[in-house]
Amino acid sequence: MAIPHAVSGQVVDLLSAVDPLTEARTVAIFKSRAMEVMRLVLPEGKTMAPHSVKGDITVQCLAGEINFFASGEVRRIAAGQLLWLEGGVEHSLTAVVDAQVLLTIAL
């Protein structure tokens, strides 16, 4: 069964009500012709392998901390911080502690 996406105008809770954080799930919140938004749930030590996407992205840390690797540099992103990255740039990330991240991809 497919996970339902939010519909236009719908309010979505970004922070999971599930506790502890590691029991929450990664979900696609919505996808349109122009963008896709996902909430990533990353237990401490979880790594996303290097990859790139065509469109620009934003990575907003909602809870916890992540290390974001791009262009030969590592940037620590903590709760409440946002990073923007141009499309086509290879990147990866690792959860420093349990984290929730809002990822937006321009399609």
Steps between C-alpha positions, in 0.01 A plus 500: 500500500634843405563760768252785448648840422369824642252690286518868415410710804537214751683566828771239567674430831872485419619373835392145565283442803673163538752484782783411499613659175646176367150349483374772264496440125642670195209618284441683174277791596405610149619510143391739227635576155732762651615354833510208738509524881601215731553461873807283559535318830863414562614301802845589636769377260260451205666606174354588162748402230644764264257595225377802308169626368434731205312766693601727787436366849450636848584296808340624822584326825184477711651301788845364588814564293643378170830530316439602139779428252525695171772655286775347714369662819301380799242728656333430835128579484314518831130528582364828366766538229458479122742437214437570129691310229499552126379216283752251365738523798590162647421481871444261788407525865543322830292539817727614785215428742142388431365756253198604300565695181264677261631453146365706210600417142425731204402272212 
